[in-house]
Coordinates of C-alpha atoms in Angstrom, one line a residue:
X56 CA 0.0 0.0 0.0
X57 CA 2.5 2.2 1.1
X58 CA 4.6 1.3 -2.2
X59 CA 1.7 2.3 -4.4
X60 CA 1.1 5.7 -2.4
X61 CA 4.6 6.3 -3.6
X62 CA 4.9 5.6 -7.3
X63 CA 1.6 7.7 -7.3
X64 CA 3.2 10.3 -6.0
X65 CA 6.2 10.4 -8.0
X66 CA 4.1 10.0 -11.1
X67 CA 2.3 13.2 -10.2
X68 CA 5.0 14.7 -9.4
X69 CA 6.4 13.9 -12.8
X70 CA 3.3 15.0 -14.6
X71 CA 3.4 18.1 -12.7
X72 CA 6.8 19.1 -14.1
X73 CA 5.6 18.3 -17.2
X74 CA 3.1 20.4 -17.1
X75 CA 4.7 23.5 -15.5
X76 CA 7.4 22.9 -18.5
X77 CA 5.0 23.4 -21.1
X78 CA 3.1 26.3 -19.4
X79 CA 6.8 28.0 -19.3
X80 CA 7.7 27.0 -22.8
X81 CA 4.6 28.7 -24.4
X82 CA 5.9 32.1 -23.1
X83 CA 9.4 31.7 -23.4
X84 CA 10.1 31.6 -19.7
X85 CA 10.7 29.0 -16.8
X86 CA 9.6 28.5 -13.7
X87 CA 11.8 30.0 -11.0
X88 CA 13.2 27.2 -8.4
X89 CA 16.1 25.8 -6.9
X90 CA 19.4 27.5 -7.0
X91 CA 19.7 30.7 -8.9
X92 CA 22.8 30.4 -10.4
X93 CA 21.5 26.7 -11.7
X94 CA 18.5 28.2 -12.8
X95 CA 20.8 31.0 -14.3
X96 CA 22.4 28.4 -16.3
X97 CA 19.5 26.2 -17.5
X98 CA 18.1 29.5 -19.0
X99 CA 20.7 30.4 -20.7
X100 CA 21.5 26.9 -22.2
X101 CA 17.6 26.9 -23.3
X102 CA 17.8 30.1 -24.6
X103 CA 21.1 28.7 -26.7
X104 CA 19.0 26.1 -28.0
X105 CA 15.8 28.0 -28.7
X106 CA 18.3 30.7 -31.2
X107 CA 19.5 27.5 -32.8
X108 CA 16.3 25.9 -33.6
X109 CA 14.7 29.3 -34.6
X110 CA 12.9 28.8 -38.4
X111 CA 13.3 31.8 -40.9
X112 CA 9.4 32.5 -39.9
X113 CA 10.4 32.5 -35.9
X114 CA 13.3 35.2 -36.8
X115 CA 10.5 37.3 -38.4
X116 CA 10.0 38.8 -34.9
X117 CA 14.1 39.6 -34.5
X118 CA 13.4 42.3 -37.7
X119 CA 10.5 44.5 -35.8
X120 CA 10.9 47.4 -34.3
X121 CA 8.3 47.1 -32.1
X122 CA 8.0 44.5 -29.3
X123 CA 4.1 43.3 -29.4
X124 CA 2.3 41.8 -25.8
X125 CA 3.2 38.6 -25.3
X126 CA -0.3 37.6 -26.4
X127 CA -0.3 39.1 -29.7
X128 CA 3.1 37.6 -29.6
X129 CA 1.9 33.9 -29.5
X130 CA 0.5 34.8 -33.4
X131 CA 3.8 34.0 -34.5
X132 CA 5.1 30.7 -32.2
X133 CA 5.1 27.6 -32.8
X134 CA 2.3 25.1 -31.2
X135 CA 3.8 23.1 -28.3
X136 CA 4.8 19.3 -29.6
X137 CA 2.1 17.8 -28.1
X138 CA -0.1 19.2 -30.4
X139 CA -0.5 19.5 -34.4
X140 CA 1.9 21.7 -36.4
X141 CA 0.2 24.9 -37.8
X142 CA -0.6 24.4 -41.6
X143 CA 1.3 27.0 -43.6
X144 CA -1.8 28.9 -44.7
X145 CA -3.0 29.3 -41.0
X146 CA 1.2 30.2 -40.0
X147 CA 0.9 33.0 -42.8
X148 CA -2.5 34.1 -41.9
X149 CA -1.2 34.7 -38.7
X150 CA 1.9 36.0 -39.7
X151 CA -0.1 38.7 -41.8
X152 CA -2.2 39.5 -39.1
X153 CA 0.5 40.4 -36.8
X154 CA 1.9 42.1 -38.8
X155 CA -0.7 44.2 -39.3
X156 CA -1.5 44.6 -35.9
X157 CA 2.1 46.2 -35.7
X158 CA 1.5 48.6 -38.4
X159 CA -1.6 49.7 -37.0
X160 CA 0.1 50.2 -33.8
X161 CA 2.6 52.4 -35.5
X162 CA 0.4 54.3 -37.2
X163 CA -2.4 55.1 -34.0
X164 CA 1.3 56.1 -32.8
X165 CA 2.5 58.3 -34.7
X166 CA -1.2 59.8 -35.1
X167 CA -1.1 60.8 -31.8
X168 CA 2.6 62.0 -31.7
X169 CA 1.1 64.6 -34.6
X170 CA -1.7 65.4 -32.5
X171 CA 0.4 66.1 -29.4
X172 CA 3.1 68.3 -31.0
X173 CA -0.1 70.6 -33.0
X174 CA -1.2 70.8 -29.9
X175 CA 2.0 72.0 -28.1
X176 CA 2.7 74.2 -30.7
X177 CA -0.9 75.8 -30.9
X178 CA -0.4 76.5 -27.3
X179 CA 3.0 77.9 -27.4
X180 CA 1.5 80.3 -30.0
X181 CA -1.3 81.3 -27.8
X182 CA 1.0 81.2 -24.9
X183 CA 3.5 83.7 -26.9
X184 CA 0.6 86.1 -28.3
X185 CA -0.8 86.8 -24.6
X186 CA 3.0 87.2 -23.7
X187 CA 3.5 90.1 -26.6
X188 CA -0.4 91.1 -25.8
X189 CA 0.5 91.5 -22.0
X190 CA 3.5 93.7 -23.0
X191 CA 1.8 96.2 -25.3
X192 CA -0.9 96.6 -22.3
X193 CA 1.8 97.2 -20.0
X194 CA 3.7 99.5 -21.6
X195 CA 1.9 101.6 -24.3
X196 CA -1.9 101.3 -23.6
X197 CA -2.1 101.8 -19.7
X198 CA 0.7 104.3 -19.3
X199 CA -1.5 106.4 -22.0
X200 CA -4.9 105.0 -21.0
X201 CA -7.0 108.3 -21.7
X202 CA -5.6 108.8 -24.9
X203 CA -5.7 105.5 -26.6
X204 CA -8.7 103.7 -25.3
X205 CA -10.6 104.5 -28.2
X206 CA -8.4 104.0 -30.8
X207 CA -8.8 101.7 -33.6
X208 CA -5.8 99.9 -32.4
X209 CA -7.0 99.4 -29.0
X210 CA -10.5 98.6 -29.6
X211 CA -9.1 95.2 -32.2
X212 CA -6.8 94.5 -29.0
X213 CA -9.6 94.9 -26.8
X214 CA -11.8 91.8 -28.9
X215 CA -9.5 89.5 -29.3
X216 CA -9.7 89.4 -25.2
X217 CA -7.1 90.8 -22.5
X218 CA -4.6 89.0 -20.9
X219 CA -5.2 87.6 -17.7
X220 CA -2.4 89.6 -16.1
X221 CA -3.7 93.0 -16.9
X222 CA -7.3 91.8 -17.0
X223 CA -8.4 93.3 -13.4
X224 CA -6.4 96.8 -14.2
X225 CA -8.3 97.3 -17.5
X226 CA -11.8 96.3 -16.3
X227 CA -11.1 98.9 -13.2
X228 CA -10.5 101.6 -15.9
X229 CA -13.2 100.8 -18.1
X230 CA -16.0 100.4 -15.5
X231 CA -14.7 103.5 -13.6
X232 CA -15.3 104.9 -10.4
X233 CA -18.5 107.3 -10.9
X234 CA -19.4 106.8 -7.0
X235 CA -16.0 107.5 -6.1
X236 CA -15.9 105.0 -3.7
X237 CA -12.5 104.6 -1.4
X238 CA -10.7 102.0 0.6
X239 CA -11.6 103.8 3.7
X240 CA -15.3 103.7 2.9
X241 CA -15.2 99.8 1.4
X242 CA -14.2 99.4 5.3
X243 CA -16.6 101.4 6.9
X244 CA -18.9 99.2 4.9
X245 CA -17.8 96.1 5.9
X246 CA -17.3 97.0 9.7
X247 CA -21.1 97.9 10.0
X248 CA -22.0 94.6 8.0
X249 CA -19.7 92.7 10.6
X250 CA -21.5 94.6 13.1
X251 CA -24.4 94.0 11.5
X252 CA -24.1 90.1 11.2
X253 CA -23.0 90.0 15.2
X254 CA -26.2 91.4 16.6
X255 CA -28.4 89.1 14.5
X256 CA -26.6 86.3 15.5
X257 CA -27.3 87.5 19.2
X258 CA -30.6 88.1 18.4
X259 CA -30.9 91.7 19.1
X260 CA -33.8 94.1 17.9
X261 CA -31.5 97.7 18.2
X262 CA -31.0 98.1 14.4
X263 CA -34.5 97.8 13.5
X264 CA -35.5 101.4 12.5
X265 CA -32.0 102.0 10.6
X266 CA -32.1 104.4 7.4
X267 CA -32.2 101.3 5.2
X268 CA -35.8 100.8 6.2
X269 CA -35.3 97.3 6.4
X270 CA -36.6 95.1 9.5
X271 CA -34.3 92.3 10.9
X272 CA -36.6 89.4 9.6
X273 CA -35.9 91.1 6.3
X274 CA -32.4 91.6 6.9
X275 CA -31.6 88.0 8.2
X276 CA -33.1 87.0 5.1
X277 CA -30.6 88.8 3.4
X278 CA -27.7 87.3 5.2
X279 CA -28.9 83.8 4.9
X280 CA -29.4 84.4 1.0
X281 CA -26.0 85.8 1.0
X282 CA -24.7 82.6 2.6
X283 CA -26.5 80.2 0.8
X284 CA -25.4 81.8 -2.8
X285 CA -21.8 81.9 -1.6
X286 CA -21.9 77.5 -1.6
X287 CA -23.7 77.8 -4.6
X288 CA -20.8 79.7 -7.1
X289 CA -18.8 78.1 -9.5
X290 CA -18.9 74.9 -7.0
X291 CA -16.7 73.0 -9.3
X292 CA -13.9 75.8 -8.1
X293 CA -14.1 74.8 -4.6
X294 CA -12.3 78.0 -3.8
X295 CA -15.5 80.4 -2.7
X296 CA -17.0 77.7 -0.7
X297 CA -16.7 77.6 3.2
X298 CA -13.2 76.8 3.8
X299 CA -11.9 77.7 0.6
X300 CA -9.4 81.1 -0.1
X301 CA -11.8 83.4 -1.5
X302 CA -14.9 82.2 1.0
X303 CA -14.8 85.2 3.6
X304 CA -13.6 87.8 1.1
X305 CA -16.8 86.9 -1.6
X306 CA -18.5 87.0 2.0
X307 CA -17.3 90.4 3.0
X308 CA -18.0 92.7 -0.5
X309 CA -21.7 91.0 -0.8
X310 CA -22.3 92.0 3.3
X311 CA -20.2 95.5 2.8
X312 CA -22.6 96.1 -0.6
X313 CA -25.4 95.4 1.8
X314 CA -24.6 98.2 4.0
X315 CA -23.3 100.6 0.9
X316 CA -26.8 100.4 -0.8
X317 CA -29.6 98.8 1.3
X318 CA -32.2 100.5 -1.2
X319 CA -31.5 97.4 -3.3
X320 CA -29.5 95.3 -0.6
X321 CA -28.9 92.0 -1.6
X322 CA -30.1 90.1 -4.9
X323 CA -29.6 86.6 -6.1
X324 CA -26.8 86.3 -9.0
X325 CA -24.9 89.4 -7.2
X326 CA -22.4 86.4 -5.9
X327 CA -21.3 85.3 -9.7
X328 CA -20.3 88.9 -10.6
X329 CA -18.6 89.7 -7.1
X330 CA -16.5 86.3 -7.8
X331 CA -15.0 86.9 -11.0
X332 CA -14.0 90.4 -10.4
X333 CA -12.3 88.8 -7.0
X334 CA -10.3 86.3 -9.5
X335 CA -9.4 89.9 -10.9
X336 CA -8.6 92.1 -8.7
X337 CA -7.7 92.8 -5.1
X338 CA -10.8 93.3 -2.4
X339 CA -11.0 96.6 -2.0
X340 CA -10.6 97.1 -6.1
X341 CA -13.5 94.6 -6.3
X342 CA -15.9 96.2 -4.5
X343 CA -15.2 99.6 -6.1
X344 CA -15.6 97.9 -9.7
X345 CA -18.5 95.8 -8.1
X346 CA -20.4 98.7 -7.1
X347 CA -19.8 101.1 -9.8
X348 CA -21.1 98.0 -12.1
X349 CA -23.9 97.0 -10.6
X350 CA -25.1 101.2 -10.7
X351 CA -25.2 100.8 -14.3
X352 CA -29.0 101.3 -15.7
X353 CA -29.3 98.4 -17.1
X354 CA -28.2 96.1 -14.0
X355 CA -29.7 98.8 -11.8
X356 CA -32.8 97.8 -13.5
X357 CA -32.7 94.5 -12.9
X358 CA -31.3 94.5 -9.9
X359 CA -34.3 96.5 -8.4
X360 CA -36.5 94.5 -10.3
X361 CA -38.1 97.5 -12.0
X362 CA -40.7 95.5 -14.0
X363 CA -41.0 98.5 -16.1
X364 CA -38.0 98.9 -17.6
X365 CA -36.7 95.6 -17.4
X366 CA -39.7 95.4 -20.3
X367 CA -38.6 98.0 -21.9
X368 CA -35.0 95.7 -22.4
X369 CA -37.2 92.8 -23.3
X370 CA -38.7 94.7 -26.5
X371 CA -35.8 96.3 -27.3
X372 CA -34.0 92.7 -27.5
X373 CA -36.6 91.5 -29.9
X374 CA -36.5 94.3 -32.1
X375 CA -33.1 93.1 -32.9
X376 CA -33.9 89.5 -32.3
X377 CA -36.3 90.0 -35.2
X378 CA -33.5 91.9 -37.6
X379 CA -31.0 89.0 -37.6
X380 CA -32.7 86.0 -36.7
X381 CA -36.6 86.4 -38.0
X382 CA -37.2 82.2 -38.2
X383 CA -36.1 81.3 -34.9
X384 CA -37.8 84.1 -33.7
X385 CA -41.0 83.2 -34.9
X386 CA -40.2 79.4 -33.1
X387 CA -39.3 81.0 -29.9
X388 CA -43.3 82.5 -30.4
X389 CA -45.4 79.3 -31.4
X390 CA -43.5 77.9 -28.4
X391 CA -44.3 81.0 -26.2
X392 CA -40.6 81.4 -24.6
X393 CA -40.4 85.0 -24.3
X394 CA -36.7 86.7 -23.3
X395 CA -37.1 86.5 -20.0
X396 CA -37.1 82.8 -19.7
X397 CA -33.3 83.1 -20.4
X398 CA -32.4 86.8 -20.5
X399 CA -33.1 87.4 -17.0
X400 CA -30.1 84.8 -15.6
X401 CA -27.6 85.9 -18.3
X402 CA -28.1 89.0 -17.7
X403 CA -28.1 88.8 -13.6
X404 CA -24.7 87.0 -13.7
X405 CA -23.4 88.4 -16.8
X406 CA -23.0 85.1 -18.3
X407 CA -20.8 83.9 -16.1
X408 CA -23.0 81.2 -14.7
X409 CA -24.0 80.1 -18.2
X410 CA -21.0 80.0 -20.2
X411 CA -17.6 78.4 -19.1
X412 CA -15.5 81.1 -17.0
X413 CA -13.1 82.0 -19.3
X414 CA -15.1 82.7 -21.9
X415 CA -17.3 84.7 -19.6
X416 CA -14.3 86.6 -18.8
X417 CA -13.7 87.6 -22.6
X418 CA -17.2 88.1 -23.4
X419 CA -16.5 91.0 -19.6
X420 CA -13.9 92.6 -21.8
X421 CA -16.3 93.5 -24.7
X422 CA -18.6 94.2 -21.9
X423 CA -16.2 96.4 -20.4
X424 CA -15.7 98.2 -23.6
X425 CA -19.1 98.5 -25.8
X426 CA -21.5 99.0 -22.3
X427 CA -25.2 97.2 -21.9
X428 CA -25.8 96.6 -25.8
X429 CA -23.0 94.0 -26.0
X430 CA -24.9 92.1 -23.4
X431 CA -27.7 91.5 -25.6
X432 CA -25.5 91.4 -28.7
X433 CA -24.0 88.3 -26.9
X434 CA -27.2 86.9 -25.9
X435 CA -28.5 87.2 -30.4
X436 CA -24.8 85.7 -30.7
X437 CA -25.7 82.6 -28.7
X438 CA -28.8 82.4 -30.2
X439 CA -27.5 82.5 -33.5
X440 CA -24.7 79.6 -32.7
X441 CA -27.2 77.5 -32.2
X442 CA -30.2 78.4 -34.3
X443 CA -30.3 74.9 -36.1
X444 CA -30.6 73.1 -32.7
X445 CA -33.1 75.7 -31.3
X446 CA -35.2 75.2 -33.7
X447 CA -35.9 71.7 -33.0
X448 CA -36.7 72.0 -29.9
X449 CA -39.6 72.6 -27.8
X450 CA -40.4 74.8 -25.3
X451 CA -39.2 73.0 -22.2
X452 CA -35.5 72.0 -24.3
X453 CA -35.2 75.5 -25.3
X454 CA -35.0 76.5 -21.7
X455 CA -33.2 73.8 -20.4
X456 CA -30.5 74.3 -23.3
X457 CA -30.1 77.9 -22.9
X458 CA -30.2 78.1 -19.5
X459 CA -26.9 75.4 -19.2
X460 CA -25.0 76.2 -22.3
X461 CA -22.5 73.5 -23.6
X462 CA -19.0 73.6 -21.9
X463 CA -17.1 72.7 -24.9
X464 CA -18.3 75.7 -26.4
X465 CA -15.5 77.9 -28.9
X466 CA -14.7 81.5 -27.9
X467 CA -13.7 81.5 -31.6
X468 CA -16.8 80.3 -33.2
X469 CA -18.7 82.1 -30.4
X470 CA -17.4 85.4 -31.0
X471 CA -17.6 84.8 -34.9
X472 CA -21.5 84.8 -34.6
X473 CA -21.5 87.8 -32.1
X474 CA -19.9 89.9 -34.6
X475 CA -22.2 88.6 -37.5
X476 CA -24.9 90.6 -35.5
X477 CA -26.0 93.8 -36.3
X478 CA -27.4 96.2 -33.9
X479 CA -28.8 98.6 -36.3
X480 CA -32.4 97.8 -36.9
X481 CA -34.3 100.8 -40.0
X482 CA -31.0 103.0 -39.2
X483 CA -31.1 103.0 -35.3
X484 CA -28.9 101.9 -32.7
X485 CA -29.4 99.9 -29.4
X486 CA -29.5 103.0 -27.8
X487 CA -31.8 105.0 -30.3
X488 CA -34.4 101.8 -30.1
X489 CA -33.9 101.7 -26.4
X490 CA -35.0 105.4 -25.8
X491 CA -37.7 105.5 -28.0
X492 CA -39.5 102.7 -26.5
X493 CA -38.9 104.4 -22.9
X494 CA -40.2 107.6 -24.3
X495 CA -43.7 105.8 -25.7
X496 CA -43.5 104.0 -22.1
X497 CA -43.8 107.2 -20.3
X498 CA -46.8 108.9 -22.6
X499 CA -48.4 105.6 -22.3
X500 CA -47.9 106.2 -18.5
X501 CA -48.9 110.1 -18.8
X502 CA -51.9 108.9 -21.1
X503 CA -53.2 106.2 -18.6
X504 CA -53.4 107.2 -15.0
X505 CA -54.3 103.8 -14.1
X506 CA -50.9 102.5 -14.9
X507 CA -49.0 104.8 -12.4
X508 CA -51.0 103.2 -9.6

């Protein structure tokens, strides 16, 4: 019994080897036991044997280049003995479709080595234009801002977008400072909002009958809107959220606005514009720009929700909606989505919620340059973009589409269809339109004392 336990043993034990031998052989390596140096040697005395044997199809693999996986690499060896020799169609087949596979290889390489260096050197060309851009700003333009903001020169400069670097400087110039607002009074501001903020955390009453007019309930829901818009801007940032860099200073020029104008206090989409002149420009700088902005009529107007004139916009948009793009126009009817489905929040945030952030930032410049009419020039520029998709839509896609707009979207191609816009509609401007329709707004008003109630 205990001699029959033993030959069985050994015959596994054979077998075993046997097997491990041909599992090693099939990928050209061997299983690692015993003594290294033995080992060492036994490779190197199969590997002395394996060059000797080699057929003139084997040695086919010696003339690539390119060093396939070893299981493409099995195309091309032999089957182990204990099986049936390849025919020489199916060994050529194979042979053919390795060496394809190869090719291919070589080819998806060398596509994407292409790709890669167009790449590099489109960006090196950006890279060096916003370099020389930068310079020009720097050294001829700002230095002799009053005199050549308006040339021709300038203004071409100004649309092609402003380099990051002097981005905040030229914005702060453009906007201006009508309210003459200082540093000093940026801090008085924001030392009555933190006073502000402490006794309605404490719960007290003693502010209640400020000039503002406001009572706490109404303040506190200020403050908490304030807070809860703060989480909510450009999220995927992570930087204006509680914790992150910019948190408390996007916190402090929305509370110290608060305080500065409490006639129109503290409106949802405020946090979007604060933020990107904060990526801009210092604090101080940012609430200057921030509040000289926001005094403009047109965001005035919205701002204070004056139904009136914010109509008034609305009309004067579709005159021009009208000029340049009558067909989707007409869609945008038979659907019934009137502008301010999606006027209202581009306008609010001045596109920065809606389009990626650094396009937002280069549609600011033109902004910054051309005034209120480039907003809606933008908005017929968008429109225009996309006219073929719009105008498949319904009403509910519509909104959804232009309320998220793609994030892949061009600046190039973008600003392409802004410019093939014309703001002239029978010989008048934006700002011609826009006055007349205020003018027949007020006689209307004049005309129909029930409207002034």
């Amino acid at each position: 019994m205990l001699r029959s336990r033993n030959i069985f043993a050994r015959k596994k034990s054979v077998s075993v080897e046997k097997a491990d031998d041909l599992g090693w052989n099939l990928f050209n390596r061997f299983p690692q036991q015993g003594n290294p140096r033995t080992v060492s040697k036994e490779y190197e005395e199969r590997i002395g044997r394996a060059s000797k044997s080699l057929s003139p199809k084997q040695n086919v693999r010696k003339s690539l280049n390119f060093e396939p996986l070893s299981t493409t690499a099995l195309i091309l060896e032999d089957r182990p003995a204990n099986l049936p020799a390849k025919p020489a169609e199916e060994a050529q087949k194979h042979r053919l479709e390795y060496e394809e596979m190869v090719a291919q290889a070589k080819r998806r390489e060398f596509k994407d080595a292409q790709r890669r260096k167009k790449q590099l050197e489109e960006r090196c060309k950006v890279e060096e234009s916003i370099g020389n851009a930068a310079l020009t700003w720097n050294t001829e333009i700002l230095p002799n801002w009053e005199s050549m903001c308006c040339s021709r020169r300038v203004r071409d400069m100004w649309w092609q977008g402003i380099p990051p670097s002097v981005r905040g400087r030229v914005w702060s110039l453009a906007i201006g400072n009508e309210l003459n607002i200082t540093h000093d009074l940026y801090d008085i501001c924001l030392s009555r909002a933190k006073d502000r903020w402490k006794s309605l955390s404490m719960g007290t009453q003693e502010a209640e009958n400020e000039d503002s007019g406001l009572s706490v309930a109404d303040r506190e829901a200020s403050l908490e809107s304030i807070k809860l818009d703060i989480s909510r801007t450009f999220p995927n940032l992570c930087i204006f959220q509680k914790g992150g860099p910019y948190h408390d200073m996007l916190h402090s020029i929305l509370g110290a606005y608060t305080c500065y104008r409490p006639d129109v206090g503290y409106v949802q989409g405020m946090s979007f514009i604060a933020a990107v002149l904060i990526l801009n420009l210092d604090t101080a700088d940012a609430f200057i720009a921030f509040s000289n902005l926001l005094n403009k009529p047109c965001q005035m107007a919205f701002f204070r929700v004056d139904h009136g004139l914010m109509l008034t916009y609305f009309a004067a948009f579709e005159v021009f909606f009208e000029e340049n793009l009558p067909k989707l126009l007409s869609h945008f009817k038979k659907n019934n989505l009137t502008p301010d489905i999606y006027l209202i929040d581009w306008i609010f945030t001045l596109y920065s919620k809606s389009l990626p952030l650094d396009l937002a930032c280069r549609v600011w410049d033109v902004f910054c340059r051309d005034g209120e009419e480039f907003l809606f020039r933008t908005a017929l520029g968008i429109l225009r973009l996309f006219e073929d998709i719009l105008t498949r839509m319904d009403f509910i896609h519509i909104a959804q589409f232009l309320t998220k707009l793609p994030e892949d979207l061009n600046s190039e191609d973008l600003f392409a269809s802004i410019a093939a816009i014309q703001m002239q509609s029978r010989n008048k401007k934006w700002s011609q339109v826009l006055s007349a329709l205020q003018k027949d707004n007020r006689d209307m008003e004049n005309r129909s004392p029930s409207l002034k109630r």
